[in-house]
Amino acid sequence: MILIIVAGSLGGKYLDQKFVSGFPVYTLIGVLLSVFAALYLSLKDFLKK
């Protein structure tokens, strides 16, 4: 779960550095999407058992 969130934040940070803007929008999007993905995968695994 932590690895997914770290990957999303690092990917967003990379995109923010590549496409410079005033607000770190790609980092925010990366973190939010990765948190939702981690929660989805965790709940899917938990409910399966």
mmCIF file of C-alpha atoms in Angstrom:
data_model
loop_
_atom_site.group_PDB
_atom_site.id
_atom_site.type_symbol
_atom_site.label_atom_id
_atom_site.label_comp_id
_atom_site.label_asym_id
_atom_site.label_seq_id
_atom_site.Cartn_x
_atom_site.Cartn_y
_atom_site.Cartn_z
ATOM 1 C CA MET A 1 0.000 0.000 0.000
ATOM 2 C CA ILE A 2 2.796 2.398 0.884
ATOM 3 C CA LEU A 3 4.681 1.553 -2.303
ATOM 4 C CA ILE A 4 1.691 2.466 -4.459
ATOM 5 C CA ILE A 5 1.326 5.846 -2.738
ATOM 6 C CA VAL A 6 5.063 6.572 -2.935
ATOM 7 C CA ALA A 7 5.098 5.660 -6.630
ATOM 8 C CA GLY A 8 2.139 7.955 -7.299
ATOM 9 C CA SER A 9 3.692 10.867 -5.463
ATOM 10 C CA LEU A 10 7.088 10.431 -7.115
ATOM 11 C CA GLY A 11 5.480 10.134 -10.535
ATOM 12 C CA GLY A 12 3.493 13.294 -9.910
ATOM 13 C CA LYS A 13 6.561 15.110 -8.668
ATOM 14 C CA TYR A 14 8.453 14.085 -11.800
ATOM 15 C CA LEU A 15 5.644 15.389 -14.014
ATOM 16 C CA ASP A 16 5.529 18.655 -12.056
ATOM 17 C CA GLN A 17 9.245 19.144 -12.668
ATOM 18 C CA LYS A 18 8.879 18.296 -16.359
ATOM 19 C CA PHE A 19 5.815 20.501 -16.948
ATOM 20 C CA VAL A 20 6.418 23.483 -14.673
ATOM 21 C CA SER A 21 3.309 25.145 -13.287
ATOM 22 C CA GLY A 22 2.580 27.407 -10.333
ATOM 23 C CA PHE A 23 0.800 24.689 -8.360
ATOM 24 C CA PRO A 24 1.943 21.042 -7.965
ATOM 25 C CA VAL A 25 -1.182 19.707 -9.659
ATOM 26 C CA TYR A 26 0.404 16.497 -10.974
ATOM 27 C CA THR A 27 1.700 15.584 -7.521
ATOM 28 C CA LEU A 28 -1.765 16.116 -6.080
ATOM 29 C CA ILE A 29 -3.389 14.017 -8.812
ATOM 30 C CA GLY A 30 -0.756 11.285 -8.428
ATOM 31 C CA VAL A 31 -1.203 11.087 -4.666
ATOM 32 C CA LEU A 32 -5.000 11.055 -4.826
ATOM 33 C CA LEU A 33 -5.145 8.404 -7.545
ATOM 34 C CA SER A 34 -2.589 6.227 -5.793
ATOM 35 C CA VAL A 35 -4.407 6.483 -2.440
ATOM 36 C CA PHE A 36 -7.683 5.440 -4.086
ATOM 37 C CA ALA A 37 -5.907 2.605 -5.923
ATOM 38 C CA ALA A 38 -4.262 1.376 -2.716
ATOM 39 C CA LEU A 39 -7.555 1.471 -0.825
ATOM 40 C CA TYR A 40 -9.349 -0.324 -3.649
ATOM 41 C CA LEU A 41 -6.748 -3.086 -3.828
ATOM 42 C CA SER A 42 -6.666 -3.474 -0.043
ATOM 43 C CA LEU A 43 -10.445 -3.661 0.279
ATOM 44 C CA LYS A 44 -10.706 -6.035 -2.669
ATOM 45 C CA ASP A 45 -8.174 -8.351 -1.044
ATOM 46 C CA PHE A 46 -9.793 -8.030 2.396
ATOM 47 C CA LEU A 47 -13.316 -8.764 1.175
ATOM 48 C CA LYS A 48 -12.157 -11.762 -0.858
ATOM 49 C CA LYS A 49 -11.051 -13.625 2.284
#
